[in-house]
Every structure is written in C-alpha cells, then in structure tokens.
Coordinates of C-alpha atoms and ligand atoms in Angstrom, one line a residue:
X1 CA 23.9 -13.6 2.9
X2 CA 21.9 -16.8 2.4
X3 CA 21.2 -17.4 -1.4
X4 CA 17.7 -16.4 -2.9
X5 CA 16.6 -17.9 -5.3
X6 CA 14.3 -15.4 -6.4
X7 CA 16.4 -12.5 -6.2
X8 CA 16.6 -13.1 -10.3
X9 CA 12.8 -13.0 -10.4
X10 CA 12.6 -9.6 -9.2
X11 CA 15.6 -8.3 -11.0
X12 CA 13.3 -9.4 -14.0
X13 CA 10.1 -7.8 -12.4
X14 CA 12.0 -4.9 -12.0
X15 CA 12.9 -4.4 -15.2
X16 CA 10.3 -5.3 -17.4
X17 CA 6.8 -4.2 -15.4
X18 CA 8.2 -1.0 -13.1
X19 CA 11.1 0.8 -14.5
X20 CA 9.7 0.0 -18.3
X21 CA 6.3 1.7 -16.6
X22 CA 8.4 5.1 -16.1
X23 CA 9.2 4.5 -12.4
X24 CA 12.8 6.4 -12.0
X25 CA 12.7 7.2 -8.7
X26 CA 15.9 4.9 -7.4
X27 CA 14.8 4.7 -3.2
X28 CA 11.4 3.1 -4.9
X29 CA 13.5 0.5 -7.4
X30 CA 15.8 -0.5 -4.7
X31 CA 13.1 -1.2 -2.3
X32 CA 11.3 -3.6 -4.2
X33 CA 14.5 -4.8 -5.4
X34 CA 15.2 -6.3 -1.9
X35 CA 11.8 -7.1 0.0
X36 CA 10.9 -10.6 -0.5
X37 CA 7.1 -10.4 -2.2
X38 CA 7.8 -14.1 -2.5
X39 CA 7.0 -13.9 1.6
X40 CA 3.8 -12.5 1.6
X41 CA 1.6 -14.2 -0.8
X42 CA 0.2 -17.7 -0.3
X43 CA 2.3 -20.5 -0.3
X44 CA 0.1 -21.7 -3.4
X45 CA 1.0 -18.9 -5.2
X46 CA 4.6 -18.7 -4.8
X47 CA 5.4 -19.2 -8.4
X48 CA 3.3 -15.9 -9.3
X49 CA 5.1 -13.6 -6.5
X50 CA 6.5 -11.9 -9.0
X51 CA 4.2 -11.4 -12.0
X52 CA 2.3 -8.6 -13.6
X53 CA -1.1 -9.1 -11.6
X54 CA -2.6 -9.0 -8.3
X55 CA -2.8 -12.6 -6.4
X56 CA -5.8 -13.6 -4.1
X57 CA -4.7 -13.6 0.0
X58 CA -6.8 -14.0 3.3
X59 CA -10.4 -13.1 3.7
X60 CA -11.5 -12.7 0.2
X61 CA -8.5 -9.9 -0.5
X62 CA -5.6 -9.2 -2.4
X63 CA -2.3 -8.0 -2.6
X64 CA -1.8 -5.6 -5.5
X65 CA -0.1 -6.1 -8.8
X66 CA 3.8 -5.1 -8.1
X67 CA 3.5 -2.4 -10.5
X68 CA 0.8 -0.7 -8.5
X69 CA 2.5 -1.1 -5.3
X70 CA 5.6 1.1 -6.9
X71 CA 3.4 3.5 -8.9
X72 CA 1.5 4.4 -4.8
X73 CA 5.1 4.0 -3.4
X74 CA 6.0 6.8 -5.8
X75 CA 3.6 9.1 -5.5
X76 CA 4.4 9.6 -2.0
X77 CA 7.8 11.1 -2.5
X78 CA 9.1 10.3 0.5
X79 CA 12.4 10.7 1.4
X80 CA 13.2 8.7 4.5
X81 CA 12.4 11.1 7.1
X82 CA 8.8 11.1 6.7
X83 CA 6.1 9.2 9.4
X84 CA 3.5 7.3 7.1
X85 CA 0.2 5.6 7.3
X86 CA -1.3 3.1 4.9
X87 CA -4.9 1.7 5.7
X88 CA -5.2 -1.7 4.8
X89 CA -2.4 -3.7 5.9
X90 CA -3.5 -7.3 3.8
X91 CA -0.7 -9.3 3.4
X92 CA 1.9 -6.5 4.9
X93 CA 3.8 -6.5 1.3
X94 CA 3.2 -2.2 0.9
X95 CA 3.8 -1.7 4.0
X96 CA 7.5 -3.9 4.0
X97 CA 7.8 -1.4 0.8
X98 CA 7.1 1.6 2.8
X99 CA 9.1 0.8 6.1
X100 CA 12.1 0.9 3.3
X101 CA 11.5 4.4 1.9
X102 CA 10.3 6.1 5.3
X103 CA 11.1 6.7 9.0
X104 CA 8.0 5.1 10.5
X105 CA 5.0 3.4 9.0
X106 CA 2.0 2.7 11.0
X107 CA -0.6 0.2 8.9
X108 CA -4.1 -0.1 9.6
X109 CA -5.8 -3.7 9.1
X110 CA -9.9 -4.4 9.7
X111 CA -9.5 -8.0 9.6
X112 CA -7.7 -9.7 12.6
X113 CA -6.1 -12.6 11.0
X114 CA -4.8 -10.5 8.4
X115 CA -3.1 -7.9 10.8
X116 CA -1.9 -10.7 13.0
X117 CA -0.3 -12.7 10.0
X118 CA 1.0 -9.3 8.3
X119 CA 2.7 -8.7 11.9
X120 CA 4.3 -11.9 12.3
X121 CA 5.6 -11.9 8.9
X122 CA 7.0 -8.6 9.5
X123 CA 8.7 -9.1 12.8
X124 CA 10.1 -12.1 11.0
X125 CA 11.5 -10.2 8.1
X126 CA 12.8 -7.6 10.8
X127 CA 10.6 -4.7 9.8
X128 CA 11.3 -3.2 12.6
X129 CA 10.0 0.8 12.0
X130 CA 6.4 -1.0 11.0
X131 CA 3.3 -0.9 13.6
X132 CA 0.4 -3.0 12.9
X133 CA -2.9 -1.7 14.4
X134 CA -6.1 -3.5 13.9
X135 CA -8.9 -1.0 13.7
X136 CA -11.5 0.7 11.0
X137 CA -8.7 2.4 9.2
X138 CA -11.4 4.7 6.9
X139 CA -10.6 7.1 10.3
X140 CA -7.3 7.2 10.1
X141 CA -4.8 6.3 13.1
X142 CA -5.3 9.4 15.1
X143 CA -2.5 8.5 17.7
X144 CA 0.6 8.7 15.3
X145 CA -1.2 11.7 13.2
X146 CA 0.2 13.6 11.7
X147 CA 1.6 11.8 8.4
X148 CA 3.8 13.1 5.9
X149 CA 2.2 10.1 3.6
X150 CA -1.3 8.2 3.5
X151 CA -1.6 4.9 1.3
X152 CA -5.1 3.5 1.5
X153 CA -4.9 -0.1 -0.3
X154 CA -8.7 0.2 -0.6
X155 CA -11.3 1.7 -3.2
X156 CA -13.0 4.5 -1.2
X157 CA -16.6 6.3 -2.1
X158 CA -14.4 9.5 -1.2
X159 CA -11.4 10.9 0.2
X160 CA -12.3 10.2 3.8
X161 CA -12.2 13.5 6.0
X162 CA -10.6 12.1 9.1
X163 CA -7.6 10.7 6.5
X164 CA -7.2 14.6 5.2
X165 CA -7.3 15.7 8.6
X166 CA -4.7 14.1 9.4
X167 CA -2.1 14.8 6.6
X168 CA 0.7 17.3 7.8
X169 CA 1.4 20.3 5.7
X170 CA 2.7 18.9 2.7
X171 CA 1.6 15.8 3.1
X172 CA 0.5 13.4 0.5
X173 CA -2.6 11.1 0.8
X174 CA -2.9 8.3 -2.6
X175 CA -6.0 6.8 -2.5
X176 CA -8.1 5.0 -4.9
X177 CA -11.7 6.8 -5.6
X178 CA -14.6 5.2 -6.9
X179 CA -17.1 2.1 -7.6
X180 CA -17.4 -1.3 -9.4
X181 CA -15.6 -2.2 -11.4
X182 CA -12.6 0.5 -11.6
X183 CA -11.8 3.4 -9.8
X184 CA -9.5 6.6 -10.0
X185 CA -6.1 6.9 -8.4
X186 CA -6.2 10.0 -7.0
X187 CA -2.9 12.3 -4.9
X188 CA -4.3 14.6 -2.0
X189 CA -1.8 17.4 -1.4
X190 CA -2.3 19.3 1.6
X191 CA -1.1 23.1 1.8
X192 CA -2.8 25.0 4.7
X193 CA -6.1 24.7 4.7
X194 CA -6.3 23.8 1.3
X195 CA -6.6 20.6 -0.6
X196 CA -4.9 20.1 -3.9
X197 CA -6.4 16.9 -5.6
X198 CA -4.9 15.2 -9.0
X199 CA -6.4 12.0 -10.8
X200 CA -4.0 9.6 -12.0
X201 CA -5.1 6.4 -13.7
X202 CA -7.9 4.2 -13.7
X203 CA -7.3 0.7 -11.0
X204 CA -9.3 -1.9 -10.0
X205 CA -9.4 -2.6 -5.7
X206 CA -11.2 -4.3 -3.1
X207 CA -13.6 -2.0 -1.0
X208 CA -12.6 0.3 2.0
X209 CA -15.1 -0.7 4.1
X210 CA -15.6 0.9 7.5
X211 CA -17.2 4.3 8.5
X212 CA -16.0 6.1 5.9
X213 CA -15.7 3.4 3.4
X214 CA -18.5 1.4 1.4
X215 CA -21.4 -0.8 2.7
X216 CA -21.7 -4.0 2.1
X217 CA -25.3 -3.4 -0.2
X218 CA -23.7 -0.1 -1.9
X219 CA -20.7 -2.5 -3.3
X220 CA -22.4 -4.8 -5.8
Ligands
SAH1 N1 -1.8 -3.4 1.0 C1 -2.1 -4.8 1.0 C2 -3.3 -5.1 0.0 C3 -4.5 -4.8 0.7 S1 -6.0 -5.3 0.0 C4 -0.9 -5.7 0.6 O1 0.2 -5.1 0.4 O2 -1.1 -6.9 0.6 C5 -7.0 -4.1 0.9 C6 -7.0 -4.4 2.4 O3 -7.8 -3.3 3.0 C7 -7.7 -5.7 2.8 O4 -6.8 -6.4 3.6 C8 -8.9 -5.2 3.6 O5 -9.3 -6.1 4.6 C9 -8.5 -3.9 4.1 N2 -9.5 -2.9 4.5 C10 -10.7 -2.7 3.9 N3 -11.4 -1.7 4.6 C11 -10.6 -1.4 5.7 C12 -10.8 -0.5 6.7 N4 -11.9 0.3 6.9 N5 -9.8 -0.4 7.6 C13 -8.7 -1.2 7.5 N6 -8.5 -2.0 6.5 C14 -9.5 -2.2 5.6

C-alpha cells in the first residue's frame, strides 16, 4: 500500500465530528475511514478535505460536510446486499461512501461536467459497483428500480412521487425537505402501500432542481 498522508486526517475526522456525533454503526465508520474525500474536492481545497463543513465544487455546488454524508449513510441501514440510488452525484464523494456499504449504487447527476468528472474519478479510485447516469434525477432512475435505499443530495419542495415509487418494500428513501435557508432531513420507509415518514434534523442544501424539484424563481 502506497503511504497516505492523509490517512491521519481522517482518523482525526473520524473521531472528533462522526463517531463523537453518535454514529456507531461500524460498515459506516469504516467506509469513510478508507475513501479518499481528499480526491473529490478541488484541488484548492485540499487542505479542508477533511473539516467540519461543506466545501464549494463544480457548477455553483457542494459536497456536504463529512458529518452529513455519515449521518444519510446511516440512515439507510444497509447491509451490503442492498441496490441503491442517490440523485445528485456532485463530486461522486456519497456515492464512493455508498458503493462501500451496498451491492450496487446507481447515481444520478443533472449537470454533465459533474457526472463526467464524478465518473472518471471513480473509475480511477476503482469504484467499480457505481453507475453514473446523467439525467433529471427528481424522477428517479426507473431502469435499476427498485432500490433498497434512495439518497437525494438535494433540498426537495417534497418527497418526489416517482422516488417513492420506486422504493422496494422496506426500502428507505433520506431526503432533505424544504426551502431557503434550511430544510428537514426526513427517512421515507416504505411498507406496502404505505409510507412511514420521520423528520430528523434541520440541514442546509443546494436545490433539487428538475421536474420534481424547485424552479429556478421559487428558490430565492
Ligand atoms: N452528493 C454530492 C453532493 C451533491 S450537491 C457529493 O457527494 O459531492 C447536490 C447535487 O445535486 C449537485 O451536483 C446538483 O447539480 C445535483 N442536482 C440538483 N438537482 C438535480 C436533479 N434534478 N437531478 C440530478 N442531480 C441534481
């Protein structure tokens, strides 16, 4: 193994912004334990790859705070069996997460530079159980439906239909709900026909945008 030197960095991170948060769940530690964050940020912001806040990418967007990426991780559950879907690829960090703690992980990106660069710096890495699409994700990714897990990386006006659709029984949808300037993390549980909803915390995210997702004049 080549040496990293920023294996220390998110030993640190570890420690003192997700397990100190309550995360316990030990698939969830290990995996950010080992992907390189340091990969998918900008190369000006390689000194912050590991600190407690979100850092500015591509196209006006960002990649969440490391916390938040293990709190959404979490509240999947998922065991390593599952097939999962997170809509709003960005830099490809949650989904390098997710392709550690599941089977299959198909990620849904609107902007094409973003889903190009997230796929490159995937295939690098050797993510090899992650498909990039680009596409309006607010409809899901009917093809690979149905998902054990959703993650939208997006505020959303509502928990978009076509995304609960395509949950499979059981299956877990986290997805932040809401407006300017903060909005609810919410869990979707589906069970039948039935929807089981729970609000978590208050978060702060870019905009889904899309058909399901919020106009450019309604986002102010
Ligand atoms: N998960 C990302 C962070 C994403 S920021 C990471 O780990 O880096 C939110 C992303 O959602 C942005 O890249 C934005 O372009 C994308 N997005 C917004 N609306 C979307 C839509 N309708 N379909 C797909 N992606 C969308």
């Amino acid at each position: 193994m080549p040496h990293d030197p920023y294996k220390e960095k998110r030993e640190q991170m570890l420690i003192h912004q997700i397990e100190r948060r309550g995360i316990k769940d030990q698939r969830v530690l290990s995996a950010l334990r080992i992907v390189p964050r340091h990969h998918f940020v900008p190369s000006s912001s390689v000194s912050d790859a590991y600190s407690d806040f979100p850092l500015r990418i591509k196209c006006g967007q960002t990649i969440s705070q490391p916390y938040i990426v293990a709190l959404m991780s979490d509240l999947l559950k998922l065991e390593g069996r599952e097939n999962v879907l997170e809509i709003g690829t960005g830099s490809g960090y949650q989904a390098a997460i997710l392709a550690k703690l599941a089977k299959t992980v198909h990620t849904v990106e609107r902007h094409p530079s973003l889903a190009e660069s997230a796929e490159i710096k995937l295939r690098e890495l050797a993510f090899e159980n992650v498909q990039v699409h680009h596409a309006d994700g607010s409809n899901g990714w009917p093809p690979a439906a149905p998902y054990d897990g959703i993650l939208v990386t997006a505020a959303a006006p509502q928990a978009p239909p076509p995304l609960l659709k395509q949950l499979a029984e059981g299956g877990r949808l986290v997805i932040p709900v809401g407006s300017r300037p903060s909005q609810t993390l919410q869990v979707w549980q589906r069970k039948g026909d039935q929807y089981l909803c729970n609000d978590i915390l208050a978060v702060a995210f870019v905009p889904l945008r899309g058909e399901h997702g919020w106009q450019e004049e309604e986002w102010r």
